[in-house]
Each structure stands twice: as C-alpha cells, then as structure tokens.
JSON list of C-alpha atoms in Angstrom, two decimals:
[
{"chain": "A", "resi": 261, "resn": "ASP", "atom": "CA", "xyz": [6.93, -9.23, 8.60]},
{"chain": "A", "resi": 262, "resn": "GLY", "atom": "CA", "xyz": [3.14, -9.14, 8.47]},
{"chain": "A", "resi": 263, "resn": "GLY", "atom": "CA", "xyz": [1.60, -8.18, 5.24]},
{"chain": "A", "resi": 264, "resn": "ILE", "atom": "CA", "xyz": [0.02, -9.10, 1.95]},
{"chain": "A", "resi": 265, "resn": "THR", "atom": "CA", "xyz": [2.01, -10.68, -0.83]},
{"chain": "A", "resi": 266, "resn": "GLN", "atom": "CA", "xyz": [0.88, -10.64, -4.40]},
{"chain": "A", "resi": 267, "resn": "SER", "atom": "CA", "xyz": [2.55, -12.67, -7.20]},
{"chain": "A", "resi": 268, "resn": "PRO", "atom": "CA", "xyz": [3.61, -12.40, -9.87]},
{"chain": "A", "resi": 269, "resn": "LYS", "atom": "CA", "xyz": [4.39, -8.75, -10.02]},
{"chain": "A", "resi": 270, "resn": "TYR", "atom": "CA", "xyz": [4.27, -8.67, -13.80]},
{"chain": "A", "resi": 271, "resn": "LEU", "atom": "CA", "xyz": [2.32, -11.09, -16.03]},
{"chain": "A", "resi": 272, "resn": "PHE", "atom": "CA", "xyz": [1.94, -11.43, -19.72]},
{"chain": "A", "resi": 273, "resn": "ARG", "atom": "CA", "xyz": [-1.00, -13.35, -21.27]},
{"chain": "A", "resi": 274, "resn": "LYS", "atom": "CA", "xyz": [-1.94, -14.26, -24.75]},
{"chain": "A", "resi": 275, "resn": "GLU", "atom": "CA", "xyz": [-5.55, -13.76, -25.71]},
{"chain": "A", "resi": 276, "resn": "GLY", "atom": "CA", "xyz": [-7.74, -16.77, -24.92]},
{"chain": "A", "resi": 277, "resn": "GLN", "atom": "CA", "xyz": [-5.66, -17.81, -21.89]},
{"chain": "A", "resi": 278, "resn": "ASN", "atom": "CA", "xyz": [-6.72, -17.96, -18.33]},
{"chain": "A", "resi": 279, "resn": "VAL", "atom": "CA", "xyz": [-4.27, -16.59, -15.76]},
{"chain": "A", "resi": 280, "resn": "THR", "atom": "CA", "xyz": [-4.31, -16.80, -11.90]},
{"chain": "A", "resi": 281, "resn": "LEU", "atom": "CA", "xyz": [-3.01, -14.01, -9.56]},
{"chain": "A", "resi": 282, "resn": "SER", "atom": "CA", "xyz": [-1.89, -15.04, -6.19]},
{"chain": "A", "resi": 283, "resn": "CYS", "atom": "CA", "xyz": [-2.70, -13.19, -2.89]},
{"chain": "A", "resi": 284, "resn": "GLU", "atom": "CA", "xyz": [-1.57, -14.33, 0.43]},
{"chain": "A", "resi": 285, "resn": "GLN", "atom": "CA", "xyz": [-1.81, -12.45, 3.84]},
{"chain": "A", "resi": 286, "resn": "ASN", "atom": "CA", "xyz": [-0.39, -13.30, 7.21]},
{"chain": "A", "resi": 287, "resn": "LEU", "atom": "CA", "xyz": [-2.32, -10.61, 9.03]},
{"chain": "A", "resi": 288, "resn": "ASN", "atom": "CA", "xyz": [-5.05, -13.02, 10.24]},
{"chain": "A", "resi": 289, "resn": "HIS", "atom": "CA", "xyz": [-7.57, -10.73, 8.59]},
{"chain": "A", "resi": 290, "resn": "ASP", "atom": "CA", "xyz": [-11.10, -12.07, 7.97]},
{"chain": "A", "resi": 291, "resn": "ALA", "atom": "CA", "xyz": [-11.93, -10.15, 4.77]},
{"chain": "A", "resi": 292, "resn": "MET", "atom": "CA", "xyz": [-10.07, -10.07, 1.59]},
{"chain": "A", "resi": 293, "resn": "TYR", "atom": "CA", "xyz": [-10.70, -8.02, -1.58]},
{"chain": "A", "resi": 294, "resn": "TRP", "atom": "CA", "xyz": [-9.66, -7.74, -5.29]},
{"chain": "A", "resi": 295, "resn": "TYR", "atom": "CA", "xyz": [-9.51, -4.41, -7.03]},
{"chain": "A", "resi": 296, "resn": "ARG", "atom": "CA", "xyz": [-8.70, -3.31, -10.52]},
{"chain": "A", "resi": 297, "resn": "GLN", "atom": "CA", "xyz": [-7.00, -0.09, -11.19]},
{"chain": "A", "resi": 298, "resn": "ASP", "atom": "CA", "xyz": [-6.95, 1.61, -14.60]},
{"chain": "A", "resi": 299, "resn": "PRO", "atom": "CA", "xyz": [-5.32, 5.08, -15.46]},
{"chain": "A", "resi": 300, "resn": "GLY", "atom": "CA", "xyz": [-7.60, 7.92, -14.59]},
{"chain": "A", "resi": 301, "resn": "GLN", "atom": "CA", "xyz": [-10.18, 5.75, -12.84]},
{"chain": "A", "resi": 302, "resn": "GLY", "atom": "CA", "xyz": [-10.79, 5.11, -9.20]},
{"chain": "A", "resi": 303, "resn": "LEU", "atom": "CA", "xyz": [-10.18, 1.49, -7.91]},
{"chain": "A", "resi": 304, "resn": "ARG", "atom": "CA", "xyz": [-13.06, -0.86, -8.81]},
{"chain": "A", "resi": 305, "resn": "LEU", "atom": "CA", "xyz": [-14.01, -3.92, -6.68]},
{"chain": "A", "resi": 306, "resn": "ILE", "atom": "CA", "xyz": [-13.94, -7.22, -8.56]},
{"chain": "A", "resi": 307, "resn": "TYR", "atom": "CA", "xyz": [-14.72, -9.65, -5.74]},
{"chain": "A", "resi": 308, "resn": "TYR", "atom": "CA", "xyz": [-14.55, -9.82, -1.98]},
{"chain": "A", "resi": 309, "resn": "SER", "atom": "CA", "xyz": [-14.63, -12.52, 0.63]},
{"chain": "A", "resi": 310, "resn": "GLN", "atom": "CA", "xyz": [-15.57, -11.97, 4.29]},
{"chain": "A", "resi": 311, "resn": "ILE", "atom": "CA", "xyz": [-15.04, -15.59, 5.53]},
{"chain": "A", "resi": 312, "resn": "VAL", "atom": "CA", "xyz": [-13.56, -18.87, 4.18]},
{"chain": "A", "resi": 313, "resn": "ASN", "atom": "CA", "xyz": [-15.54, -20.64, 1.52]},
{"chain": "A", "resi": 314, "resn": "ASP", "atom": "CA", "xyz": [-17.72, -17.62, 0.91]},
{"chain": "A", "resi": 315, "resn": "PHE", "atom": "CA", "xyz": [-17.29, -14.67, -1.62]},
{"chain": "A", "resi": 316, "resn": "GLN", "atom": "CA", "xyz": [-19.43, -12.02, -3.31]},
{"chain": "A", "resi": 317, "resn": "LYS", "atom": "CA", "xyz": [-19.27, -10.28, -6.64]},
{"chain": "A", "resi": 318, "resn": "GLY", "atom": "CA", "xyz": [-18.18, -6.67, -6.66]},
{"chain": "A", "resi": 319, "resn": "ASP", "atom": "CA", "xyz": [-18.94, -4.02, -9.36]},
{"chain": "A", "resi": 320, "resn": "ILE", "atom": "CA", "xyz": [-16.92, -5.63, -12.29]},
{"chain": "A", "resi": 321, "resn": "ALA", "atom": "CA", "xyz": [-16.92, -9.47, -11.56]},
{"chain": "A", "resi": 322, "resn": "GLU", "atom": "CA", "xyz": [-17.71, -10.54, -15.15]},
{"chain": "A", "resi": 323, "resn": "GLY", "atom": "CA", "xyz": [-14.78, -12.51, -16.62]},
{"chain": "A", "resi": 324, "resn": "TYR", "atom": "CA", "xyz": [-13.18, -13.11, -13.22]},
{"chain": "A", "resi": 325, "resn": "SER", "atom": "CA", "xyz": [-13.37, -15.85, -10.63]},
{"chain": "A", "resi": 326, "resn": "VAL", "atom": "CA", "xyz": [-12.03, -16.43, -7.17]},
{"chain": "A", "resi": 327, "resn": "SER", "atom": "CA", "xyz": [-11.79, -19.00, -4.36]},
{"chain": "A", "resi": 328, "resn": "ARG", "atom": "CA", "xyz": [-11.37, -18.76, -0.61]},
{"chain": "A", "resi": 329, "resn": "GLU", "atom": "CA", "xyz": [-10.31, -22.21, 0.50]},
{"chain": "A", "resi": 330, "resn": "LYS", "atom": "CA", "xyz": [-8.06, -20.87, 3.35]},
{"chain": "A", "resi": 331, "resn": "LYS", "atom": "CA", "xyz": [-8.25, -17.78, 5.42]},
{"chain": "A", "resi": 332, "resn": "GLU", "atom": "CA", "xyz": [-4.78, -16.51, 4.26]},
{"chain": "A", "resi": 333, "resn": "SER", "atom": "CA", "xyz": [-5.32, -17.00, 0.51]},
{"chain": "A", "resi": 334, "resn": "PHE", "atom": "CA", "xyz": [-7.57, -15.36, -2.05]},
{"chain": "A", "resi": 335, "resn": "PRO", "atom": "CA", "xyz": [-6.43, -16.17, -5.62]},
{"chain": "A", "resi": 336, "resn": "LEU", "atom": "CA", "xyz": [-8.02, -14.27, -8.66]},
{"chain": "A", "resi": 337, "resn": "THR", "atom": "CA", "xyz": [-8.39, -15.97, -11.94]},
{"chain": "A", "resi": 338, "resn": "VAL", "atom": "CA", "xyz": [-8.74, -13.71, -15.04]},
{"chain": "A", "resi": 339, "resn": "THR", "atom": "CA", "xyz": [-10.59, -15.77, -17.68]},
{"chain": "A", "resi": 340, "resn": "SER", "atom": "CA", "xyz": [-10.60, -15.54, -21.43]},
{"chain": "A", "resi": 341, "resn": "ALA", "atom": "CA", "xyz": [-14.15, -14.10, -20.99]},
{"chain": "A", "resi": 342, "resn": "GLN", "atom": "CA", "xyz": [-12.68, -10.84, -19.60]},
{"chain": "A", "resi": 343, "resn": "LYS", "atom": "CA", "xyz": [-12.59, -8.57, -22.72]},
{"chain": "A", "resi": 344, "resn": "ASN", "atom": "CA", "xyz": [-10.16, -5.88, -21.49]},
{"chain": "A", "resi": 345, "resn": "PRO", "atom": "CA", "xyz": [-7.93, -7.63, -18.89]},
{"chain": "A", "resi": 346, "resn": "THR", "atom": "CA", "xyz": [-4.87, -5.41, -19.22]},
{"chain": "A", "resi": 347, "resn": "ALA", "atom": "CA", "xyz": [-4.72, -3.50, -15.86]},
{"chain": "A", "resi": 348, "resn": "PHE", "atom": "CA", "xyz": [-3.03, -3.23, -12.47]},
{"chain": "A", "resi": 349, "resn": "TYR", "atom": "CA", "xyz": [-4.66, -5.66, -9.99]},
{"chain": "A", "resi": 350, "resn": "LEU", "atom": "CA", "xyz": [-4.54, -5.01, -6.33]},
{"chain": "A", "resi": 351, "resn": "CYS", "atom": "CA", "xyz": [-5.33, -7.39, -3.41]},
{"chain": "A", "resi": 352, "resn": "ALA", "atom": "CA", "xyz": [-6.38, -6.05, 0.04]},
{"chain": "A", "resi": 353, "resn": "SER", "atom": "CA", "xyz": [-7.47, -7.33, 3.33]},
{"chain": "A", "resi": 354, "resn": "SER", "atom": "CA", "xyz": [-9.11, -5.98, 6.54]},
{"chain": "A", "resi": 355, "resn": "LEU", "atom": "CA", "xyz": [-9.81, -7.07, 10.05]},
{"chain": "A", "resi": 356, "resn": "GLY", "atom": "CA", "xyz": [-13.35, -7.90, 10.57]},
{"chain": "A", "resi": 357, "resn": "THR", "atom": "CA", "xyz": [-16.18, -7.81, 7.97]},
{"chain": "A", "resi": 358, "resn": "GLY", "atom": "CA", "xyz": [-18.60, -5.42, 6.35]},
{"chain": "A", "resi": 359, "resn": "HIS", "atom": "CA", "xyz": [-16.12, -3.21, 4.43]},
{"chain": "A", "resi": 360, "resn": "THR", "atom": "CA", "xyz": [-15.60, -1.02, 7.51]},
{"chain": "A", "resi": 361, "resn": "GLY", "atom": "CA", "xyz": [-12.22, -2.02, 8.74]},
{"chain": "A", "resi": 362, "resn": "GLU", "atom": "CA", "xyz": [-8.90, -0.31, 7.82]},
{"chain": "A", "resi": 363, "resn": "LEU", "atom": "CA", "xyz": [-7.82, -1.64, 4.44]},
{"chain": "A", "resi": 364, "resn": "PHE", "atom": "CA", "xyz": [-4.30, -2.88, 3.74]},
{"chain": "A", "resi": 365, "resn": "PHE", "atom": "CA", "xyz": [-2.97, -3.53, 0.26]},
{"chain": "A", "resi": 366, "resn": "GLY", "atom": "CA", "xyz": [-0.45, -5.79, -1.46]},
{"chain": "A", "resi": 367, "resn": "GLU", "atom": "CA", "xyz": [2.10, -4.40, -3.92]},
{"chain": "A", "resi": 368, "resn": "GLY", "atom": "CA", "xyz": [-0.05, -5.27, -7.04]},
{"chain": "A", "resi": 369, "resn": "SER", "atom": "CA", "xyz": [0.15, -7.37, -10.10]},
{"chain": "A", "resi": 370, "resn": "ARG", "atom": "CA", "xyz": [0.36, -5.84, -13.54]},
{"chain": "A", "resi": 371, "resn": "LEU", "atom": "CA", "xyz": [-1.35, -7.97, -16.21]},
{"chain": "A", "resi": 372, "resn": "THR", "atom": "CA", "xyz": [-0.67, -7.29, -19.92]},
{"chain": "A", "resi": 373, "resn": "VAL", "atom": "CA", "xyz": [-2.48, -9.09, -22.66]},
{"chain": "A", "resi": 374, "resn": "LEU", "atom": "CA", "xyz": [-0.37, -9.50, -25.84]},
{"chain": "B", "resi": 233, "resn": "LYS", "atom": "CA", "xyz": [-25.21, 7.13, -6.35]},
{"chain": "B", "resi": 234, "resn": "GLN", "atom": "CA", "xyz": [-22.44, 7.86, -3.74]},
{"chain": "B", "resi": 235, "resn": "GLU", "atom": "CA", "xyz": [-19.36, 9.56, -5.27]},
{"chain": "B", "resi": 236, "resn": "VAL", "atom": "CA", "xyz": [-15.98, 10.58, -3.99]},
{"chain": "B", "resi": 237, "resn": "THR", "atom": "CA", "xyz": [-14.11, 13.37, -5.74]},
{"chain": "B", "resi": 238, "resn": "GLN", "atom": "CA", "xyz": [-10.65, 14.65, -5.48]},
{"chain": "B", "resi": 239, "resn": "ILE", "atom": "CA", "xyz": [-9.61, 17.98, -6.96]},
{"chain": "B", "resi": 240, "resn": "PRO", "atom": "CA", "xyz": [-7.20, 18.93, -8.20]},
{"chain": "B", "resi": 241, "resn": "ALA", "atom": "CA", "xyz": [-5.86, 15.82, -10.01]},
{"chain": "B", "resi": 242, "resn": "ALA", "atom": "CA", "xyz": [-2.37, 17.13, -9.84]},
{"chain": "B", "resi": 243, "resn": "LEU", "atom": "CA", "xyz": [-0.54, 19.56, -7.49]},
{"chain": "B", "resi": 244, "resn": "SER", "atom": "CA", "xyz": [3.02, 20.89, -7.25]},
{"chain": "B", "resi": 245, "resn": "VAL", "atom": "CA", "xyz": [4.33, 22.49, -4.10]},
{"chain": "B", "resi": 246, "resn": "PRO", "atom": "CA", "xyz": [7.84, 23.78, -3.19]},
{"chain": "B", "resi": 247, "resn": "GLU", "atom": "CA", "xyz": [9.62, 21.81, -0.45]},
{"chain": "B", "resi": 248, "resn": "GLY", "atom": "CA", "xyz": [9.00, 22.91, 3.09]},
{"chain": "B", "resi": 249, "resn": "GLU", "atom": "CA", "xyz": [5.47, 24.32, 2.50]},
{"chain": "B", "resi": 250, "resn": "ASN", "atom": "CA", "xyz": [2.44, 23.07, 4.27]},
{"chain": "B", "resi": 251, "resn": "LEU", "atom": "CA", "xyz": [-0.34, 21.83, 2.01]},
{"chain": "B", "resi": 252, "resn": "VAL", "atom": "CA", "xyz": [-3.93, 20.54, 2.01]},
{"chain": "B", "resi": 253, "resn": "LEU", "atom": "CA", "xyz": [-5.40, 17.83, -0.21]},
{"chain": "B", "resi": 254, "resn": "ASN", "atom": "CA", "xyz": [-9.07, 17.77, -0.66]},
{"chain": "B", "resi": 255, "resn": "CYS", "atom": "CA", "xyz": [-11.64, 14.97, -0.80]},
{"chain": "B", "resi": 256, "resn": "SER", "atom": "CA", "xyz": [-15.42, 15.51, -1.30]},
{"chain": "B", "resi": 257, "resn": "PHE", "atom": "CA", "xyz": [-18.24, 13.10, -1.00]},
{"chain": "B", "resi": 258, "resn": "THR", "atom": "CA", "xyz": [-21.94, 13.12, -1.85]},
{"chain": "B", "resi": 259, "resn": "ASP", "atom": "CA", "xyz": [-23.54, 11.27, 1.06]},
{"chain": "B", "resi": 260, "resn": "SER", "atom": "CA", "xyz": [-23.37, 12.61, 4.64]},
{"chain": "B", "resi": 261, "resn": "ALA", "atom": "CA", "xyz": [-24.24, 9.17, 5.90]},
{"chain": "B", "resi": 262, "resn": "ILE", "atom": "CA", "xyz": [-20.60, 8.20, 5.91]},
{"chain": "B", "resi": 263, "resn": "TYR", "atom": "CA", "xyz": [-19.29, 5.40, 8.04]},
{"chain": "B", "resi": 264, "resn": "ASN", "atom": "CA", "xyz": [-15.58, 6.07, 7.74]},
{"chain": "B", "resi": 265, "resn": "LEU", "atom": "CA", "xyz": [-13.01, 7.62, 5.34]},
{"chain": "B", "resi": 266, "resn": "GLN", "atom": "CA", "xyz": [-9.49, 6.39, 4.67]},
{"chain": "B", "resi": 267, "resn": "TRP", "atom": "CA", "xyz": [-6.57, 8.19, 3.12]},
{"chain": "B", "resi": 268, "resn": "PHE", "atom": "CA", "xyz": [-3.95, 6.30, 1.13]},
{"chain": "B", "resi": 269, "resn": "ARG", "atom": "CA", "xyz": [-0.65, 6.98, -0.52]},
{"chain": "B", "resi": 270, "resn": "GLN", "atom": "CA", "xyz": [0.32, 5.28, -3.79]},
{"chain": "B", "resi": 271, "resn": "ASP", "atom": "CA", "xyz": [3.91, 5.48, -5.22]},
{"chain": "B", "resi": 272, "resn": "PRO", "atom": "CA", "xyz": [4.19, 4.79, -9.01]},
{"chain": "B", "resi": 273, "resn": "GLY", "atom": "CA", "xyz": [3.70, 0.99, -9.85]},
{"chain": "B", "resi": 274, "resn": "LYS", "atom": "CA", "xyz": [3.18, 0.14, -6.26]},
{"chain": "B", "resi": 275, "resn": "GLY", "atom": "CA", "xyz": [0.23, -0.69, -3.93]},
{"chain": "B", "resi": 276, "resn": "LEU", "atom": "CA", "xyz": [-1.65, 1.58, -1.58]},
{"chain": "B", "resi": 277, "resn": "THR", "atom": "CA", "xyz": [-0.44, 2.38, 1.80]},
{"chain": "B", "resi": 278, "resn": "SER", "atom": "CA", "xyz": [-2.87, 3.24, 4.44]},
{"chain": "B", "resi": 279, "resn": "LEU", "atom": "CA", "xyz": [-2.20, 6.64, 6.01]},
{"chain": "B", "resi": 280, "resn": "LEU", "atom": "CA", "xyz": [-5.08, 7.52, 8.27]},
{"chain": "B", "resi": 281, "resn": "LEU", "atom": "CA", "xyz": [-8.67, 6.14, 9.00]},
{"chain": "B", "resi": 282, "resn": "ILE", "atom": "CA", "xyz": [-11.32, 8.45, 10.38]},
{"chain": "B", "resi": 283, "resn": "GLN", "atom": "CA", "xyz": [-14.54, 7.10, 11.82]},
{"chain": "B", "resi": 284, "resn": "SER", "atom": "CA", "xyz": [-17.73, 9.02, 11.33]},
{"chain": "B", "resi": 285, "resn": "SER", "atom": "CA", "xyz": [-17.78, 9.90, 15.13]},
{"chain": "B", "resi": 286, "resn": "GLN", "atom": "CA", "xyz": [-14.21, 11.52, 14.84]},
{"chain": "B", "resi": 287, "resn": "ARG", "atom": "CA", "xyz": [-13.36, 14.95, 13.49]},
{"chain": "B", "resi": 288, "resn": "GLU", "atom": "CA", "xyz": [-9.73, 14.43, 12.86]},
{"chain": "B", "resi": 289, "resn": "GLN", "atom": "CA", "xyz": [-6.79, 11.91, 13.09]},
{"chain": "B", "resi": 290, "resn": "THR", "atom": "CA", "xyz": [-3.09, 12.70, 13.22]},
{"chain": "B", "resi": 291, "resn": "SER", "atom": "CA", "xyz": [0.09, 10.73, 12.35]},
{"chain": "B", "resi": 292, "resn": "GLY", "atom": "CA", "xyz": [3.35, 12.53, 12.43]},
{"chain": "B", "resi": 293, "resn": "ARG", "atom": "CA", "xyz": [3.29, 15.38, 9.87]},
{"chain": "B", "resi": 294, "resn": "LEU", "atom": "CA", "xyz": [-0.15, 14.23, 8.60]},
{"chain": "B", "resi": 295, "resn": "ASN", "atom": "CA", "xyz": [-3.52, 15.44, 9.87]},
{"chain": "B", "resi": 296, "resn": "ALA", "atom": "CA", "xyz": [-6.78, 14.27, 8.25]},
{"chain": "B", "resi": 297, "resn": "SER", "atom": "CA", "xyz": [-10.13, 15.95, 9.09]},
{"chain": "B", "resi": 298, "resn": "LEU", "atom": "CA", "xyz": [-13.68, 14.92, 8.45]},
{"chain": "B", "resi": 299, "resn": "ASP", "atom": "CA", "xyz": [-16.75, 17.23, 8.06]},
{"chain": "B", "resi": 300, "resn": "LYS", "atom": "CA", "xyz": [-19.82, 15.26, 7.38]},
{"chain": "B", "resi": 301, "resn": "SER", "atom": "CA", "xyz": [-22.17, 18.23, 7.11]},
{"chain": "B", "resi": 302, "resn": "SER", "atom": "CA", "xyz": [-20.22, 19.75, 4.26]},
{"chain": "B", "resi": 303, "resn": "GLY", "atom": "CA", "xyz": [-19.25, 16.45, 2.71]},
{"chain": "B", "resi": 304, "resn": "ARG", "atom": "CA", "xyz": [-15.50, 17.13, 2.84]},
{"chain": "B", "resi": 305, "resn": "SER", "atom": "CA", "xyz": [-12.27, 15.57, 4.17]},
{"chain": "B", "resi": 306, "resn": "THR", "atom": "CA", "xyz": [-8.84, 17.19, 4.04]},
{"chain": "B", "resi": 307, "resn": "LEU", "atom": "CA", "xyz": [-5.40, 15.81, 4.36]},
{"chain": "B", "resi": 308, "resn": "TYR", "atom": "CA", "xyz": [-2.95, 18.28, 5.75]},
{"chain": "B", "resi": 309, "resn": "ILE", "atom": "CA", "xyz": [0.73, 17.66, 5.27]},
{"chain": "B", "resi": 310, "resn": "ALA", "atom": "CA", "xyz": [3.06, 19.89, 7.24]},
{"chain": "B", "resi": 311, "resn": "ALA", "atom": "CA", "xyz": [6.65, 20.81, 6.14]},
{"chain": "B", "resi": 312, "resn": "SER", "atom": "CA", "xyz": [6.49, 18.89, 2.88]},
{"chain": "B", "resi": 313, "resn": "GLN", "atom": "CA", "xyz": [9.50, 16.85, 1.67]},
{"chain": "B", "resi": 314, "resn": "PRO", "atom": "CA", "xyz": [10.43, 15.48, -1.72]},
{"chain": "B", "resi": 315, "resn": "GLY", "atom": "CA", "xyz": [9.71, 12.04, -0.27]},
{"chain": "B", "resi": 316, "resn": "ASP", "atom": "CA", "xyz": [6.05, 13.04, 0.05]},
{"chain": "B", "resi": 317, "resn": "SER", "atom": "CA", "xyz": [5.64, 13.06, -3.78]},
{"chain": "B", "resi": 318, "resn": "ALA", "atom": "CA", "xyz": [3.10, 10.36, -4.55]},
{"chain": "B", "resi": 319, "resn": "THR", "atom": "CA", "xyz": [-0.55, 10.03, -5.49]},
{"chain": "B", "resi": 320, "resn": "TYR", "atom": "CA", "xyz": [-2.95, 10.43, -2.47]},
{"chain": "B", "resi": 321, "resn": "LEU", "atom": "CA", "xyz": [-6.34, 8.74, -2.59]},
{"chain": "B", "resi": 322, "resn": "CYS", "atom": "CA", "xyz": [-9.21, 8.98, -0.22]},
{"chain": "B", "resi": 323, "resn": "ALA", "atom": "CA", "xyz": [-11.91, 6.31, 0.04]},
{"chain": "B", "resi": 324, "resn": "ALA", "atom": "CA", "xyz": [-15.16, 6.36, 2.00]},
{"chain": "B", "resi": 325, "resn": "VAL", "atom": "CA", "xyz": [-17.66, 3.72, 3.27]},
{"chain": "B", "resi": 326, "resn": "PHE", "atom": "CA", "xyz": [-21.30, 4.85, 3.23]},
{"chain": "B", "resi": 327, "resn": "GLY", "atom": "CA", "xyz": [-23.64, 3.01, 5.60]},
{"chain": "B", "resi": 328, "resn": "ASN", "atom": "CA", "xyz": [-22.46, -0.53, 5.34]},
{"chain": "B", "resi": 329, "resn": "GLU", "atom": "CA", "xyz": [-21.66, -0.50, 1.67]},
{"chain": "B", "resi": 330, "resn": "LYS", "atom": "CA", "xyz": [-18.41, -1.18, 0.07]},
{"chain": "B", "resi": 331, "resn": "LEU", "atom": "CA", "xyz": [-15.53, 1.33, -0.17]},
{"chain": "B", "resi": 332, "resn": "THR", "atom": "CA", "xyz": [-15.84, 4.03, -2.77]},
{"chain": "B", "resi": 333, "resn": "PHE", "atom": "CA", "xyz": [-12.45, 5.42, -4.11]},
{"chain": "B", "resi": 334, "resn": "GLY", "atom": "CA", "xyz": [-11.62, 8.90, -5.41]},
{"chain": "B", "resi": 335, "resn": "THR", "atom": "CA", "xyz": [-9.36, 9.09, -8.40]},
{"chain": "B", "resi": 336, "resn": "GLY", "atom": "CA", "xyz": [-6.49, 10.68, -6.42]},
{"chain": "B", "resi": 337, "resn": "THR", "atom": "CA", "xyz": [-4.36, 13.75, -6.38]},
{"chain": "B", "resi": 338, "resn": "ARG", "atom": "CA", "xyz": [-0.88, 13.38, -7.76]},
{"chain": "B", "resi": 339, "resn": "LEU", "atom": "CA", "xyz": [1.44, 15.47, -5.48]},
{"chain": "B", "resi": 340, "resn": "THR", "atom": "CA", "xyz": [4.84, 16.61, -6.49]},
{"chain": "B", "resi": 341, "resn": "ILE", "atom": "CA", "xyz": [7.17, 18.34, -4.06]},
{"chain": "B", "resi": 342, "resn": "ILE", "atom": "CA", "xyz": [9.74, 20.49, -5.70]},
{"chain": "B", "resi": 343, "resn": "PRO", "atom": "CA", "xyz": [13.18, 20.50, -4.09]}
]
C-alpha cells in the first residue's frame, strides 16, 4: 500500500544524546515535511524539502537537522542542542512543491527525553 | 501575521445529529484550505482540500465550505456516528507560504 512510514513509533532519549527519526514514502511525492506537535498548540514546521539534496528551515529548526539524499527518504535528527525535544513528531509529503499540494501524514513518532 | 483559529476547542454531540465545525482565518488571500482528522496518538488523515476558486467539497457524509470574504471555512458532518469521534484540524496556505494549522476541535459523539 502507498503511504508514509515513520519509525520508531516511540523513542526514549537521555539528555545529551542525538536521535534520528526515520520517514519513508512510496507515494512518489516531491515535497516532504517535518512537523512538531505539542499539546494545545498547532503543528509547527521544523524543516521541509521540495527536491532531493535541498531543504529549508521552517519556524522551529534550531536543534534539528535533516537530509534528503533520496526522494523517498527524509530523516530528522534531534540533536542535543534542542532544549525541549519531548514531543510528537509528524512527517508529511505532498505532490508538487510550494506547500500547495494536498498533505499526507505518517503515523508519527513520540520522543521522550528522560 | 496569518492565523487560523478553531472554536470551540471541544464539542460533544449525540449520535445521529448533524454538526458543523468552524475554522476562521485572518487573510482573505488564501490559496487553499485542508481539513484533517486526528485520532489519539496517531497521525493526521486528510479529509478534504478546498482550492481558493472552490466554494465547497464533498466526500461521503462530509462537506467542507470556504468563504474567503468572511474568512471562514466549515466542515459539516451529517448523521454523526461514534466513529467520528476525533480531533479535527484545519490548515490554510496563504499566497505561496507554508501551511498554517489551527489547534483543532476535539469532537465526541455520544452513543
């Protein structure tokens, strides 16, 4: 089935550690996105990529890094520089570029810092 | 600053009733608006996408409308069922900027 796969679903991290969240899509979509969701707040954009080997910062990129080496993959690394990383992370993709296509989401990854 | 607002934050409705969820936005230069459903601990599921040139979109028991002049979109759910219980989010693209999300309305259908 076509879709977006995020892994792991749950992740625990000790302070000072970097962790990488995986996002893979088989929809042949050009654009991919990472969002962070916190209780009582709207989704906030961390990074997005419209083509392979290119990505742009969103509203809250500090403490995060990404890569886009393949069209179907857009991993997110939460670094030790991110001061409040405990959150629900959502990966999304859309056909075409420019934030105007219909957005499809994965099932999310919940990160907890111990 | 472009904002998207969803009021109320929570809504309870008896099963079988028709209901309307509201989404307000501050900029009439909207490119499109998308409605999503989110179940607890899950990702978002796209329900309907309305382009700025459209006034409404329908899918099954769902109907979404868009009124740019009043800065409002509504999601109408007909003959509500307990399985409709979820959080419903709207998100808008203004001009060619990134998507701006509302904080959602948590809907509970009472059997």
